[in-house]
């Protein structure tokens, strides 16, 4: 009799379970996604503000609709506050063109029909060292409020003398190991600067049209003390040009113009965000979450961009481009 009672109980549970719907999606909760880096070297700041979305349709399908990821700009009140001077700037919204393809040439997932960016026009001197800046986002409809704050980087300078020509090659028969030369670029840590990324921009004319190539040097992280540096190696410089300009079908001419050094400096928070979002390569696939957005997710931090333009190459280096690189330089 006891066995029959247990069987009857199990049948009731099974049939009653079939009558209940199982909801995968929890009740929607407003989540604001923010990506913004203040740059004191620019007079305009751009902040990307979206909303997370939830629905019964596939996420890849919903992402194709602008309404799924964009707020109605008229519903948002966005301000950038200088907490030291108690002054504020109101951000407006603009539409910016967005490439529908990713760097690998694949069609992206998210809608590009309405790429809304929020803009702050910052007058000279508004962004300064040793001041805290707060981003405030308020949804006028829901009342939801989001905050984030950061200090800024407002200066940078190279300590290496960049007035002399860069020697990546020296035609010297007495040099036993190699005729390739290197150039070391040095600088000191700046206030709030933790990571430094140097790009060498190679400017040249191709059939009369000005073009450029970017030779990236990778991140250099502040180690705690001392002067910082990175070395531009001549052999790697020519290997980069040889690879980037490899085109068997090219029949025109190229003429070297000059090179620029572009240094981008980032905060320690930005470095943490970059590290957390690097591709997972180990056995453990979990990654820690990182955000400095209060009542939202994303990153609000600072960077600074400094450029040194019009650096020339030595005559031996330019002669190598013409005579030995094999890429139609004249």
GROMACS .gro file of C-alpha atoms in nm:
model
  330
    1UNK     CA    1   0.000   0.000   0.000
    2UNK     CA    2   0.291   0.229   0.088
    3UNK     CA    3   0.449   0.166  -0.256
    4UNK     CA    4   0.123   0.260  -0.429
    5UNK     CA    5   0.109   0.585  -0.229
    6UNK     CA    6   0.464   0.676  -0.333
    7UNK     CA    7   0.386   0.603  -0.698
    8UNK     CA    8   0.070   0.814  -0.680
    9UNK     CA    9   0.267   1.103  -0.526
   10UNK     CA   10   0.532   1.090  -0.802
   11UNK     CA   11   0.261   1.091  -1.074
   12UNK     CA   12   0.097   1.399  -0.920
   13UNK     CA   13   0.432   1.582  -0.908
   14UNK     CA   14   0.512   1.496  -1.270
   15UNK     CA   15   0.174   1.603  -1.404
   16UNK     CA   16   0.163   1.921  -1.197
   17UNK     CA   17   0.514   2.007  -1.317
   18UNK     CA   18   0.400   1.983  -1.678
   19UNK     CA   19   0.146   2.256  -1.613
   20UNK     CA   20   0.412   2.508  -1.501
   21UNK     CA   21   0.604   2.717  -1.756
   22UNK     CA   22   0.980   2.743  -1.714
   23UNK     CA   23   1.104   3.098  -1.777
   24UNK     CA   24   1.472   3.124  -1.873
   25UNK     CA   25   1.477   3.503  -1.869
   26UNK     CA   26   1.446   3.681  -1.537
   27UNK     CA   27   1.255   4.005  -1.508
   28UNK     CA   28   1.431   4.280  -1.706
   29UNK     CA   29   1.642   4.521  -1.503
   30UNK     CA   30   1.789   4.837  -1.655
   31UNK     CA   31   2.164   4.803  -1.700
   32UNK     CA   32   2.364   5.090  -1.849
   33UNK     CA   33   2.684   5.012  -2.037
   34UNK     CA   34   2.945   5.291  -2.050
   35UNK     CA   35   3.274   5.319  -2.239
   36UNK     CA   36   3.461   5.649  -2.212
   37UNK     CA   37   3.821   5.773  -2.191
   38UNK     CA   38   3.883   6.140  -2.119
   39UNK     CA   39   4.176   6.275  -2.323
   40UNK     CA   40   4.316   6.613  -2.218
   41UNK     CA   41   4.507   6.643  -2.548
   42UNK     CA   42   4.173   6.678  -2.732
   43UNK     CA   43   3.907   6.947  -2.719
   44UNK     CA   44   3.622   6.697  -2.761
   45UNK     CA   45   3.544   6.393  -2.547
   46UNK     CA   46   3.333   6.101  -2.668
   47UNK     CA   47   3.139   5.863  -2.444
   48UNK     CA   48   2.960   5.549  -2.565
   49UNK     CA   49   2.644   5.476  -2.364
   50UNK     CA   50   2.422   5.176  -2.436
   51UNK     CA   51   2.181   4.954  -2.253
   52UNK     CA   52   2.195   4.581  -2.197
   53UNK     CA   53   1.903   4.395  -2.351
   54UNK     CA   54   1.698   4.091  -2.265
   55UNK     CA   55   1.432   3.903  -2.458
   56UNK     CA   56   1.304   3.568  -2.578
   57UNK     CA   57   1.468   3.607  -2.921
   58UNK     CA   58   1.829   3.512  -2.992
   59UNK     CA   59   2.074   3.777  -2.870
   60UNK     CA   60   2.243   3.785  -3.211
   61UNK     CA   61   1.907   3.875  -3.367
   62UNK     CA   62   1.812   4.139  -3.109
   63UNK     CA   63   2.154   4.305  -3.140
   64UNK     CA   64   2.078   4.386  -3.502
   65UNK     CA   65   1.806   4.630  -3.395
   66UNK     CA   66   1.928   4.970  -3.279
   67UNK     CA   67   1.645   5.001  -3.024
   68UNK     CA   68   1.778   4.695  -2.841
   69UNK     CA   69   2.109   4.861  -2.753
   70UNK     CA   70   2.044   5.237  -2.776
   71UNK     CA   71   1.866   5.467  -2.537
   72UNK     CA   72   1.646   5.737  -2.678
   73UNK     CA   73   1.889   6.032  -2.635
   74UNK     CA   74   1.602   6.263  -2.533
   75UNK     CA   75   1.548   6.039  -2.230
   76UNK     CA   76   1.902   6.086  -2.096
   77UNK     CA   77   2.059   6.374  -1.910
   78UNK     CA   78   2.439   6.338  -1.920
   79UNK     CA   79   2.687   6.566  -1.743
   80UNK     CA   80   3.063   6.577  -1.691
   81UNK     CA   81   3.149   6.739  -1.358
   82UNK     CA   82   3.479   6.894  -1.252
   83UNK     CA   83   3.446   6.827  -0.880
   84UNK     CA   84   3.729   7.066  -0.783
   85UNK     CA   85   3.580   7.374  -0.948
   86UNK     CA   86   3.217   7.263  -0.918
   87UNK     CA   87   3.168   7.324  -1.292
   88UNK     CA   88   2.984   7.097  -1.537
   89UNK     CA   89   2.950   7.030  -1.908
   90UNK     CA   90   2.634   6.884  -2.063
   91UNK     CA   91   2.690   6.615  -2.326
   92UNK     CA   92   2.495   6.611  -2.650
   93UNK     CA   93   2.439   6.318  -2.886
   94UNK     CA   94   2.574   6.272  -3.239
   95UNK     CA   95   2.566   5.995  -3.496
   96UNK     CA   96   2.901   5.850  -3.605
   97UNK     CA   97   2.963   5.615  -3.895
   98UNK     CA   98   3.058   5.267  -3.787
   99UNK     CA   99   3.223   4.999  -3.999
  100UNK     CA  100   2.983   4.703  -4.021
  101UNK     CA  101   3.282   4.465  -4.051
  102UNK     CA  102   3.526   4.362  -3.780
  103UNK     CA  103   3.909   4.373  -3.829
  104UNK     CA  104   3.896   4.022  -3.977
  105UNK     CA  105   3.647   4.124  -4.246
  106UNK     CA  106   3.351   3.947  -4.085
  107UNK     CA  107   3.012   4.116  -4.057
  108UNK     CA  108   2.962   4.240  -3.703
  109UNK     CA  109   2.678   4.138  -3.473
  110UNK     CA  110   2.555   4.477  -3.355
  111UNK     CA  111   2.346   4.727  -3.548
  112UNK     CA  112   2.533   5.008  -3.725
  113UNK     CA  113   2.220   5.190  -3.845
  114UNK     CA  114   2.217   5.431  -3.549
  115UNK     CA  115   2.558   5.450  -3.382
  116UNK     CA  116   2.486   5.710  -3.113
  117UNK     CA  117   2.784   5.870  -2.937
  118UNK     CA  118   2.764   6.132  -2.662
  119UNK     CA  119   2.997   6.431  -2.691
  120UNK     CA  120   3.143   6.685  -2.451
  121UNK     CA  121   3.321   6.994  -2.582
  122UNK     CA  122   3.598   7.056  -2.327
  123UNK     CA  123   3.767   7.399  -2.339
  124UNK     CA  124   4.143   7.428  -2.297
  125UNK     CA  125   4.241   7.382  -1.934
  126UNK     CA  126   3.920   7.210  -1.828
  127UNK     CA  127   4.093   6.872  -1.783
  128UNK     CA  128   4.378   6.906  -1.534
  129UNK     CA  129   4.601   6.685  -1.319
  130UNK     CA  130   4.506   6.618  -0.957
  131UNK     CA  131   4.137   6.679  -1.020
  132UNK     CA  132   3.853   6.429  -1.006
  133UNK     CA  133   3.596   6.424  -1.288
  134UNK     CA  134   3.259   6.257  -1.254
  135UNK     CA  135   3.028   6.135  -1.529
  136UNK     CA  136   2.660   6.148  -1.435
  137UNK     CA  137   2.392   5.974  -1.644
  138UNK     CA  138   2.025   6.009  -1.550
  139UNK     CA  139   1.734   5.842  -1.726
  140UNK     CA  140   1.452   6.097  -1.714
  141UNK     CA  141   1.188   5.828  -1.774
  142UNK     CA  142   1.294   5.551  -1.535
  143UNK     CA  143   1.483   5.768  -1.285
  144UNK     CA  144   1.781   5.533  -1.306
  145UNK     CA  145   2.111   5.708  -1.227
  146UNK     CA  146   2.465   5.599  -1.318
  147UNK     CA  147   2.791   5.752  -1.193
  148UNK     CA  148   3.162   5.708  -1.265
  149UNK     CA  149   3.470   5.909  -1.179
  150UNK     CA  150   3.834   5.933  -1.282
  151UNK     CA  151   4.145   6.147  -1.257
  152UNK     CA  152   4.304   6.256  -1.584
  153UNK     CA  153   4.643   6.254  -1.754
  154UNK     CA  154   4.718   6.603  -1.885
  155UNK     CA  155   5.079   6.601  -2.005
  156UNK     CA  156   5.359   6.397  -2.158
  157UNK     CA  157   5.703   6.460  -2.308
  158UNK     CA  158   5.983   6.246  -2.448
  159UNK     CA  159   6.321   6.288  -2.276
  160UNK     CA  160   6.509   6.159  -2.580
  161UNK     CA  161   6.637   6.427  -2.817
  162UNK     CA  162   6.428   6.374  -3.131
  163UNK     CA  163   6.580   6.652  -3.339
  164UNK     CA  164   6.842   6.423  -3.490
  165UNK     CA  165   6.772   6.183  -3.777
  166UNK     CA  166   6.689   5.823  -3.691
  167UNK     CA  167   6.959   5.576  -3.796
  168UNK     CA  168   6.809   5.231  -3.867
  169UNK     CA  169   7.095   5.138  -4.099
  170UNK     CA  170   7.462   5.230  -4.129
  171UNK     CA  171   7.670   5.129  -4.430
  172UNK     CA  172   7.982   5.058  -4.227
  173UNK     CA  173   8.207   4.769  -4.329
  174UNK     CA  174   8.392   4.789  -3.996
  175UNK     CA  175   8.075   4.695  -3.807
  176UNK     CA  176   8.128   4.323  -3.743
  177UNK     CA  177   7.785   4.198  -3.639
  178UNK     CA  178   7.534   4.391  -3.846
  179UNK     CA  179   7.479   4.719  -4.024
  180UNK     CA  180   7.135   4.754  -3.867
  181UNK     CA  181   7.105   5.015  -3.593
  182UNK     CA  182   6.856   5.081  -3.315
  183UNK     CA  183   6.705   5.393  -3.160
  184UNK     CA  184   6.604   5.401  -2.793
  185UNK     CA  185   6.311   5.628  -2.703
  186UNK     CA  186   6.295   5.739  -2.338
  187UNK     CA  187   6.045   5.922  -2.120
  188UNK     CA  188   5.951   5.973  -1.755
  189UNK     CA  189   5.631   5.860  -1.587
  190UNK     CA  190   5.364   6.130  -1.582
  191UNK     CA  191   5.094   6.195  -1.323
  192UNK     CA  192   4.829   5.918  -1.331
  193UNK     CA  193   5.008   5.751  -1.626
  194UNK     CA  194   5.063   5.377  -1.580
  195UNK     CA  195   5.072   5.220  -1.929
  196UNK     CA  196   5.245   5.363  -2.236
  197UNK     CA  197   5.201   5.254  -2.597
  198UNK     CA  198   5.427   5.396  -2.869
  199UNK     CA  199   5.329   5.387  -3.236
  200UNK     CA  200   5.571   5.475  -3.514
  201UNK     CA  201   5.382   5.623  -3.808
  202UNK     CA  202   5.571   5.580  -4.135
  203UNK     CA  203   5.458   5.842  -4.387
  204UNK     CA  204   5.521   5.799  -4.759
  205UNK     CA  205   5.386   5.884  -5.103
  206UNK     CA  206   5.254   5.606  -5.325
  207UNK     CA  207   5.202   5.722  -5.682
  208UNK     CA  208   5.169   6.074  -5.547
  209UNK     CA  209   4.911   5.985  -5.276
  210UNK     CA  210   5.010   6.039  -4.913
  211UNK     CA  211   4.980   5.719  -4.709
  212UNK     CA  212   5.104   5.591  -4.377
  213UNK     CA  213   5.175   5.267  -4.191
  214UNK     CA  214   5.155   5.218  -3.814
  215UNK     CA  215   5.438   5.020  -3.653
  216UNK     CA  216   5.310   4.944  -3.301
  217UNK     CA  217   5.558   4.884  -3.019
  218UNK     CA  218   5.327   4.729  -2.761
  219UNK     CA  219   5.245   4.830  -2.404
  220UNK     CA  220   5.512   4.938  -2.158
  221UNK     CA  221   5.397   4.925  -1.794
  222UNK     CA  222   5.537   5.143  -1.519
  223UNK     CA  223   5.752   4.922  -1.296
  224UNK     CA  224   5.767   5.149  -0.991
  225UNK     CA  225   6.068   5.372  -1.052
  226UNK     CA  226   6.320   5.491  -1.305
  227UNK     CA  227   6.311   5.625  -1.657
  228UNK     CA  228   6.099   5.430  -1.905
  229UNK     CA  229   6.201   5.336  -2.257
  230UNK     CA  230   6.142   5.126  -2.565
  231UNK     CA  231   6.391   5.041  -2.839
  232UNK     CA  232   6.318   5.066  -3.211
  233UNK     CA  233   6.527   4.797  -3.379
  234UNK     CA  234   6.644   4.858  -3.735
  235UNK     CA  235   6.605   4.498  -3.849
  236UNK     CA  236   6.246   4.486  -3.721
  237UNK     CA  237   6.173   4.823  -3.881
  238UNK     CA  238   6.270   4.700  -4.228
  239UNK     CA  239   6.098   4.364  -4.178
  240UNK     CA  240   5.777   4.551  -4.091
  241UNK     CA  241   5.796   4.765  -4.404
  242UNK     CA  242   5.882   4.467  -4.623
  243UNK     CA  243   5.580   4.271  -4.499
  244UNK     CA  244   5.330   4.559  -4.505
  245UNK     CA  245   5.429   4.674  -4.853
  246UNK     CA  246   5.448   4.330  -5.008
  247UNK     CA  247   5.237   4.339  -5.324
  248UNK     CA  248   5.370   4.157  -5.632
  249UNK     CA  249   5.120   4.338  -5.853
  250UNK     CA  250   5.234   4.687  -5.749
  251UNK     CA  251   5.404   4.870  -6.037
  252UNK     CA  252   5.416   5.230  -5.910
  253UNK     CA  253   5.668   5.431  -5.712
  254UNK     CA  254   5.702   5.519  -5.344
  255UNK     CA  255   5.880   5.813  -5.185
  256UNK     CA  256   5.961   5.836  -4.813
  257UNK     CA  257   5.827   6.152  -4.641
  258UNK     CA  258   5.897   6.127  -4.265
  259UNK     CA  259   5.798   5.941  -3.949
  260UNK     CA  260   5.593   6.046  -3.647
  261UNK     CA  261   5.602   5.914  -3.292
  262UNK     CA  262   5.260   5.884  -3.128
  263UNK     CA  263   5.254   5.798  -2.757
  264UNK     CA  264   4.928   5.701  -2.587
  265UNK     CA  265   4.931   5.700  -2.206
  266UNK     CA  266   4.669   5.522  -1.996
  267UNK     CA  267   4.573   5.494  -1.629
  268UNK     CA  268   4.616   5.194  -1.402
  269UNK     CA  269   4.240   5.133  -1.414
  270UNK     CA  270   4.254   5.121  -1.793
  271UNK     CA  271   4.538   4.870  -1.772
  272UNK     CA  272   4.329   4.650  -1.542
  273UNK     CA  273   4.035   4.668  -1.781
  274UNK     CA  274   4.257   4.569  -2.077
  275UNK     CA  275   4.405   4.274  -1.889
  276UNK     CA  276   4.068   4.145  -1.771
  277UNK     CA  277   3.932   4.155  -2.125
  278UNK     CA  278   4.225   3.981  -2.295
  279UNK     CA  279   4.138   3.649  -2.465
  280UNK     CA  280   4.134   3.354  -2.225
  281UNK     CA  281   4.410   3.108  -2.318
  282UNK     CA  282   4.434   2.875  -2.018
  283UNK     CA  283   4.238   2.572  -1.902
  284UNK     CA  284   4.029   2.784  -1.666
  285UNK     CA  285   3.795   2.980  -1.891
  286UNK     CA  286   3.644   3.202  -1.623
  287UNK     CA  287   3.755   3.564  -1.607
  288UNK     CA  288   3.702   3.815  -1.324
  289UNK     CA  289   3.454   4.095  -1.381
  290UNK     CA  290   3.585   4.451  -1.375
  291UNK     CA  291   3.395   4.777  -1.397
  292UNK     CA  292   3.430   5.117  -1.233
  293UNK     CA  293   3.077   5.226  -1.327
  294UNK     CA  294   2.842   5.272  -1.031
  295UNK     CA  295   2.501   5.116  -1.107
  296UNK     CA  296   2.625   5.008  -1.452
  297UNK     CA  297   2.905   4.826  -1.628
  298UNK     CA  298   3.200   4.930  -1.844
  299UNK     CA  299   3.496   5.165  -1.804
  300UNK     CA  300   3.531   5.539  -1.749
  301UNK     CA  301   3.894   5.641  -1.728
  302UNK     CA  302   4.161   5.858  -1.889
  303UNK     CA  303   4.429   5.854  -2.156
  304UNK     CA  304   4.657   6.112  -2.314
  305UNK     CA  305   4.787   6.124  -2.672
  306UNK     CA  306   5.114   6.298  -2.756
  307UNK     CA  307   5.264   6.322  -3.107
  308UNK     CA  308   5.608   6.420  -3.232
  309UNK     CA  309   5.588   6.494  -3.604
  310UNK     CA  310   5.827   6.513  -3.897
  311UNK     CA  311   6.124   6.299  -3.790
  312UNK     CA  312   6.372   6.229  -4.069
  313UNK     CA  313   6.586   5.923  -4.140
  314UNK     CA  314   6.960   5.920  -4.199
  315UNK     CA  315   7.086   5.911  -4.556
  316UNK     CA  316   7.208   5.550  -4.514
  317UNK     CA  317   6.864   5.445  -4.390
  318UNK     CA  318   6.688   5.612  -4.683
  319UNK     CA  319   6.938   5.459  -4.924
  320UNK     CA  320   6.852   5.116  -4.782
  321UNK     CA  321   6.484   5.184  -4.854
  322UNK     CA  322   6.569   5.262  -5.216
  323UNK     CA  323   6.844   5.012  -5.294
  324UNK     CA  324   6.784   4.709  -5.072
  325UNK     CA  325   6.426   4.691  -4.941
  326UNK     CA  326   6.284   4.606  -5.283
  327UNK     CA  327   5.956   4.797  -5.241
  328UNK     CA  328   5.986   5.051  -5.525
  329UNK     CA  329   6.114   5.345  -5.317
  330UNK     CA  330   6.284   5.626  -5.506
   0.00000   0.00000   0.00000
